[in-house]
Coordinates of C-alpha atoms in Angstrom, one line a residue:
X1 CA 25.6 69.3 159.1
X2 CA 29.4 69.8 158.8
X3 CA 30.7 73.5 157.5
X4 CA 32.1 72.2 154.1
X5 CA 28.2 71.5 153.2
X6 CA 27.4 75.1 153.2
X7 CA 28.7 75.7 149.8
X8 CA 26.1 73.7 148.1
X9 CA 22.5 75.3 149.4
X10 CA 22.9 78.3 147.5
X11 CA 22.2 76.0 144.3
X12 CA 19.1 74.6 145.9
X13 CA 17.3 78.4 146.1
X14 CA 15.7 79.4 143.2
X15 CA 17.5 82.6 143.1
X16 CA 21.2 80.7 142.5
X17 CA 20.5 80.1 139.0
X18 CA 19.7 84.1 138.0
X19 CA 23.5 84.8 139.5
X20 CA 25.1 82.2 136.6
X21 CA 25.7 84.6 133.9
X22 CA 28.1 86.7 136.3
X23 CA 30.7 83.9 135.2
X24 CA 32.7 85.3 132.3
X25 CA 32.7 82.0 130.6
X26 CA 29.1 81.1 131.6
X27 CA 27.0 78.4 130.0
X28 CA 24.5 80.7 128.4
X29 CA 27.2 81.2 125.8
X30 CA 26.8 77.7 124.3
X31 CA 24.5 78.8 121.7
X32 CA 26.7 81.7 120.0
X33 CA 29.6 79.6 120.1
X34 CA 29.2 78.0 116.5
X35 CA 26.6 80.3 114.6
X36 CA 28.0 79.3 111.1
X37 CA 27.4 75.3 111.6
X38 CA 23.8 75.4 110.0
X39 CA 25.1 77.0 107.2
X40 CA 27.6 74.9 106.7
X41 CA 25.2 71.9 107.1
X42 CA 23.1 73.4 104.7
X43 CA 25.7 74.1 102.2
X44 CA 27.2 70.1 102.4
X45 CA 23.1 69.3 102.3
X46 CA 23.3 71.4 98.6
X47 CA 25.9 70.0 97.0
X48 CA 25.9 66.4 98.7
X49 CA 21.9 66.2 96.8
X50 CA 23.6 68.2 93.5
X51 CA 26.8 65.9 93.3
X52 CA 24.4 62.2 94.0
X53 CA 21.6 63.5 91.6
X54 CA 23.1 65.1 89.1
X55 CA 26.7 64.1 88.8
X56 CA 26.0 60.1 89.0
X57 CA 24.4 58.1 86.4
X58 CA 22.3 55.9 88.7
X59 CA 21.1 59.3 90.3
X60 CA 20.4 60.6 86.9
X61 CA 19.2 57.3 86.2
X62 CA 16.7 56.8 89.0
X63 CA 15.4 60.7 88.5
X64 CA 14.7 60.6 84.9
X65 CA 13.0 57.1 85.2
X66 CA 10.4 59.2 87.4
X67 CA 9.3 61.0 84.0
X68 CA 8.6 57.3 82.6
X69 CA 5.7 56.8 85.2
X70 CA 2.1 58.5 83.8
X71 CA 1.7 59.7 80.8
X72 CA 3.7 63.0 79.9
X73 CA 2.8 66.4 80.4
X74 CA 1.2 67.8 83.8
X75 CA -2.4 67.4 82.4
X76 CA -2.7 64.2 85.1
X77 CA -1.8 66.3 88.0
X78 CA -4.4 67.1 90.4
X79 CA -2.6 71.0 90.6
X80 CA -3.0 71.4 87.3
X81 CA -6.2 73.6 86.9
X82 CA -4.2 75.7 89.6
X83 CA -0.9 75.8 87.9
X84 CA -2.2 78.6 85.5
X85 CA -0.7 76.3 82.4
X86 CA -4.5 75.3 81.5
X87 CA -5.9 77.8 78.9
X88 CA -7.6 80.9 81.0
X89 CA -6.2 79.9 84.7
X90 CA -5.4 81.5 87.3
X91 CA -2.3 80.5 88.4
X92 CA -1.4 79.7 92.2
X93 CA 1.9 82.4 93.1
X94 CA 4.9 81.7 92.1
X95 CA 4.0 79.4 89.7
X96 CA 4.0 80.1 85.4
X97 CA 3.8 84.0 84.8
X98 CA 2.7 84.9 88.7
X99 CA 6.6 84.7 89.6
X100 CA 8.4 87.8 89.4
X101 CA 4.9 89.8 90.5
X102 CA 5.2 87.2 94.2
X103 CA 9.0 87.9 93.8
X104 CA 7.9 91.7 93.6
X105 CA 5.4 92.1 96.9
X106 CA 7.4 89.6 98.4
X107 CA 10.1 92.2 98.7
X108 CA 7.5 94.7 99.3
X109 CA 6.3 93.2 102.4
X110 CA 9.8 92.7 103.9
X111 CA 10.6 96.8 102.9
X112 CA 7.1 97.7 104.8
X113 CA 7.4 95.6 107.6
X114 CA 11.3 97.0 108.2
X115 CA 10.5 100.0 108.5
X116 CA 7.4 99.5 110.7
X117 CA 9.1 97.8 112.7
X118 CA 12.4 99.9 112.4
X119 CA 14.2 96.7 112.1
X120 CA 17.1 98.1 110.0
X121 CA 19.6 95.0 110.9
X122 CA 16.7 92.2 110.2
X123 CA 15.4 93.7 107.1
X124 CA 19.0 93.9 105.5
X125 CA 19.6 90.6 106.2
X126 CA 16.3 89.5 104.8
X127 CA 16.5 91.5 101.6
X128 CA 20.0 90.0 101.3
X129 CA 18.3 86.2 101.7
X130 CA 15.6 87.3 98.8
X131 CA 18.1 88.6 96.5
X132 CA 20.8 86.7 96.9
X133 CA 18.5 82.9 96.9
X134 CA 16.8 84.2 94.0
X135 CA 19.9 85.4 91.7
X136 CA 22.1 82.8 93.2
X137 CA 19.5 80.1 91.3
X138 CA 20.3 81.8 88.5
X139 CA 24.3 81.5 88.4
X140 CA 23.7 77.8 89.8
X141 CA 21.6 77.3 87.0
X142 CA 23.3 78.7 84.1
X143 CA 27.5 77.6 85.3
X144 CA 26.4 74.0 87.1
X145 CA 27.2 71.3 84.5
X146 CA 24.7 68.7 84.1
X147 CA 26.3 66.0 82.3
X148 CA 24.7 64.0 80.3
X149 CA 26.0 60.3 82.0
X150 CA 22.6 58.2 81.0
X151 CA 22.2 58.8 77.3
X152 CA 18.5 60.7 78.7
X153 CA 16.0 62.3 75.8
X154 CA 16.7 65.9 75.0
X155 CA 14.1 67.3 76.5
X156 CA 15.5 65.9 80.5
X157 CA 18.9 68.0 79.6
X158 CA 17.0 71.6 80.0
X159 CA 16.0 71.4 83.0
X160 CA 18.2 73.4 85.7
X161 CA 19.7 73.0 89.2
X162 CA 18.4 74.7 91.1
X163 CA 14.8 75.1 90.6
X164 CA 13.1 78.8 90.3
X165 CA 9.7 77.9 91.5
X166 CA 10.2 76.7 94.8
X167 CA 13.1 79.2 95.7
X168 CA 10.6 81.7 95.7
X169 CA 8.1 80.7 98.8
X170 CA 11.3 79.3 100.6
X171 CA 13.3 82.5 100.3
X172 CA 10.4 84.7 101.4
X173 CA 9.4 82.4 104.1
X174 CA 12.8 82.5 105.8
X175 CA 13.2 86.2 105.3
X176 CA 10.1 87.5 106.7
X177 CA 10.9 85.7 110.1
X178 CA 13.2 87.6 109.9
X179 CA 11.7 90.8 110.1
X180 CA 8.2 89.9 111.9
X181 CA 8.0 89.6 115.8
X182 CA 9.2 87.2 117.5
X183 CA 5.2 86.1 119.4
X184 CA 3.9 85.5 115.4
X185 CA 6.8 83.9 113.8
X186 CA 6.2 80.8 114.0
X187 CA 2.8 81.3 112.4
X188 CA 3.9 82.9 109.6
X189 CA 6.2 80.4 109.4
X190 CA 3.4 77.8 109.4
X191 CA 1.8 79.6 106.4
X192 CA 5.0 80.2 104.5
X193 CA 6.2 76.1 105.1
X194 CA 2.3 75.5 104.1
X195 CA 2.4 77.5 100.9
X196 CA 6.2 75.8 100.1
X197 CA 4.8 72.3 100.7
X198 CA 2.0 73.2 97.6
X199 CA 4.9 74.4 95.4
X200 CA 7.5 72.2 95.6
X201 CA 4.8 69.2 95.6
X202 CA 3.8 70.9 92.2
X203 CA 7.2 71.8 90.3
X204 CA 8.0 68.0 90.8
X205 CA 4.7 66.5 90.1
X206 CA 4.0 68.4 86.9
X207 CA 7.5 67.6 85.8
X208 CA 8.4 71.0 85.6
X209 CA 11.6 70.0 87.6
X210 CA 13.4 66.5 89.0
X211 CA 13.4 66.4 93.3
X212 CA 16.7 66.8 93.4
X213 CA 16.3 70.9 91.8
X214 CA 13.1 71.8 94.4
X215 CA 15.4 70.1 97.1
X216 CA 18.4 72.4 96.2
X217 CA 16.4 75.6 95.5
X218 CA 15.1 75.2 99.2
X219 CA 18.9 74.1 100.7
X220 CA 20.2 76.8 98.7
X221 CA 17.1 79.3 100.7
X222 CA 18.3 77.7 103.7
X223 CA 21.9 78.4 103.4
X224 CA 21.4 81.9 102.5
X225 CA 19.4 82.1 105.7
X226 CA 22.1 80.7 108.1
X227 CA 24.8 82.9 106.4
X228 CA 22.3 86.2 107.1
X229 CA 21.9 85.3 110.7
X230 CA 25.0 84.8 111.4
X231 CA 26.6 87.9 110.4
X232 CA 23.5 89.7 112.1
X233 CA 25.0 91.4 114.8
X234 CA 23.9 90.2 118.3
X235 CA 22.2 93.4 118.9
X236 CA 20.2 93.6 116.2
X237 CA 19.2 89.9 117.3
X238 CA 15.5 88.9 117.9
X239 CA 14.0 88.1 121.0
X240 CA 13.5 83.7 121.4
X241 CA 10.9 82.3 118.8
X242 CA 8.1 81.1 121.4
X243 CA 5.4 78.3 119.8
X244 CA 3.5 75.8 121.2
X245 CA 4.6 72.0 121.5
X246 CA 1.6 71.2 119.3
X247 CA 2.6 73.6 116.2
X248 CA 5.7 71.8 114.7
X249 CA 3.6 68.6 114.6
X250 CA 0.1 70.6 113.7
X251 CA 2.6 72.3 111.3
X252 CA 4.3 69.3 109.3
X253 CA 0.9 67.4 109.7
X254 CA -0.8 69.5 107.3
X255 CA 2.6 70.5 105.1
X256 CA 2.5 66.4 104.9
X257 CA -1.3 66.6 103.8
X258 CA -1.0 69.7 101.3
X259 CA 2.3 68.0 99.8
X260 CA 0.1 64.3 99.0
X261 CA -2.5 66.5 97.4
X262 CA -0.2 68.5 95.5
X263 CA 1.9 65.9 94.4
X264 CA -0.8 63.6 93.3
X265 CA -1.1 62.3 89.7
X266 CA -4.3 60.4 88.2
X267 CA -1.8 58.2 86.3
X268 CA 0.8 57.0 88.8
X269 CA 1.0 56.6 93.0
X270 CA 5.1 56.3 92.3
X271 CA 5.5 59.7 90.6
X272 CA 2.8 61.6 93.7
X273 CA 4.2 60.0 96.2
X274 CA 8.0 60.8 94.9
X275 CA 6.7 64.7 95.1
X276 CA 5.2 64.5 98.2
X277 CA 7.9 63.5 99.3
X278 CA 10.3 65.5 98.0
X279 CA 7.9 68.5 99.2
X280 CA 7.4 67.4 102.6
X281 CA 11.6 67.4 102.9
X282 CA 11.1 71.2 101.9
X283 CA 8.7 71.8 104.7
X284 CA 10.5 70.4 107.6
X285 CA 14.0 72.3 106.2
X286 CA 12.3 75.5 106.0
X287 CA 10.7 75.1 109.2
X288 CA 13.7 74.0 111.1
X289 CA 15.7 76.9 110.2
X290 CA 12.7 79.7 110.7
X291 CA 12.1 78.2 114.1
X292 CA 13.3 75.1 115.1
X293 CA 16.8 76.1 116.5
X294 CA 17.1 78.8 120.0
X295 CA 17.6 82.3 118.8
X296 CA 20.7 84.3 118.2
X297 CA 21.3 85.4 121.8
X298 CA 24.1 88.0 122.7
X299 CA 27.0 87.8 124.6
X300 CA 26.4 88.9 128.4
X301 CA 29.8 90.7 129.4
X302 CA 28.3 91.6 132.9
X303 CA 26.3 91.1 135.8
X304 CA 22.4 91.7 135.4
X305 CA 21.5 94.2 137.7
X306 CA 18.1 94.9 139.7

């Protein structure tokens, strides 16, 4: 073996790869290097589906010609003895009346489990996704123009961008990861992505709302969550989301099961299977922002000793 060869058997033992992050400009900071891209994804997601939907006529157009398909009303919906609009029901959070009480312990839960957890970083930034998803839908909804390009019946010109319902169980979702541990967030994300799929499946199906509004409330959920992370400082960062391989897919298998049900009408596979859809989109968003990118790491600006 000639002397120049030396150099390279350090890489080979398993202890070369700990000594890396010694390098000022070490790979490790690859991930912190563009923290605001998914909220900027997330923001040309909003108003790429707001501007094609709602500022088009053949969106408009192909949306309002969903509301031709069944009979009209929600009565045909499988939800519907669920969706607390039937006389004497119960409705199924955050739907009809149940939505500023969810709203409410939602808010609750996050307040607890930040000071359990005496998480004061986290549970500001997941207060802030709450509050501002939920009273951001409300400016969208009262200063976005919807246009009236088709000629469509009065009662399709109501109906607001973003919608209400489903920015509920996506803003909650994405801030309690926030604020749980990192070894049980990804099942609460399972449940919260589980309970969104049900929602959004519903506000669509019922014809409470068009896809397009339960596809921006959860984008606009979404981008609220990226901007929050992002101006977490690294310290106050969470450890790495760890999750089996088999979640995601157990996760989005179901999400894709509870959407069909949710979504489905006794008067029309096009309108159900629209909504399921629509709500299965919602899912995979939510969960890909909650737990499908690498944590927040900080920046190393030393050797690790020991």
């Amino acid at each position: 073996m000639t002397q120049h060869d030396s150099p390279t058997l350090p890489a080979d033992r398993p202890g070369a790869s700990r000594q890396a992050p010694e390098a000022p400009d070490a790979p490790s900071l690859s991930r912190t290097t563009r923290p605001w891209m998914p909220a900027l994804l997330y923001t040309l997601g909003f108003l790429t589906v707001y501007l094609l939907a709602v500022c088009t006529p053949w969106g408009q157009r192909a949306e309002n010609a969903l509301f031709g398909f069944g009979k009209q009303g929600s009565e045909e919906a499988w939800i519907y003895p669920l969706s607390g609009a039937a006389y004497g029901s119960t409705p199924l959070p955050p739907l009809e009346l149940s939505a500023k009480p969810t709203l409410m312990v939602g808010l609750a839960v996050i307040v607890v489990l930040t000071l359990v957890r005496r998480c004061w970083w986290p549970g500001c930034a997941a207060l802030g996704v709450v509050l501002f998803t939920t009273g951001g839908k409300e400016v969208l909804k009262s200063t976005l123009p919807r246009p009236d390009l088709v000629g469509a019946p009065e009662n399709l010109l109501d109906q607001g961008f973003p919608s209400g319902h489903t920015a509920i169980p996506a803003a909650l979702t994405l801030a309690v990861v926030l604020v749980v541990s990192p070894r049980i967030r990804p099942y609460v994300a399972t449940a919260g992505v589980l309970w969104l799929a049900c929602i959004a499946a519903a506000s669509a199906t019922m014809g409470g709302h068009r896809p397009s509004e339960v596809l921006g409330a959860t984008l606009l959920a979404c981008v609220c969550h990226g901007l929050a992370t992002w101006f977490l400082p690294p310290a106050a960062a969470s450890g790495a989301t760890r999750s089996t391989r088999a979640l995601p897919v157990i996760t989005l298998t179901v999400a894709l099961a509870i959407a069909l049900v949710s979504g489905a009408r006794s008067d029309t596979l096009t309108r159900s299977l629209v909504s399921a859809a629509t709500a299965f989109i919602c899912a995979a968003l939510v969960w890909y922002a909650a737990v499908g990118r690498p944590a927040h790491t900080p920046r190393r600006t030393g050797p690790t000793l020991g």
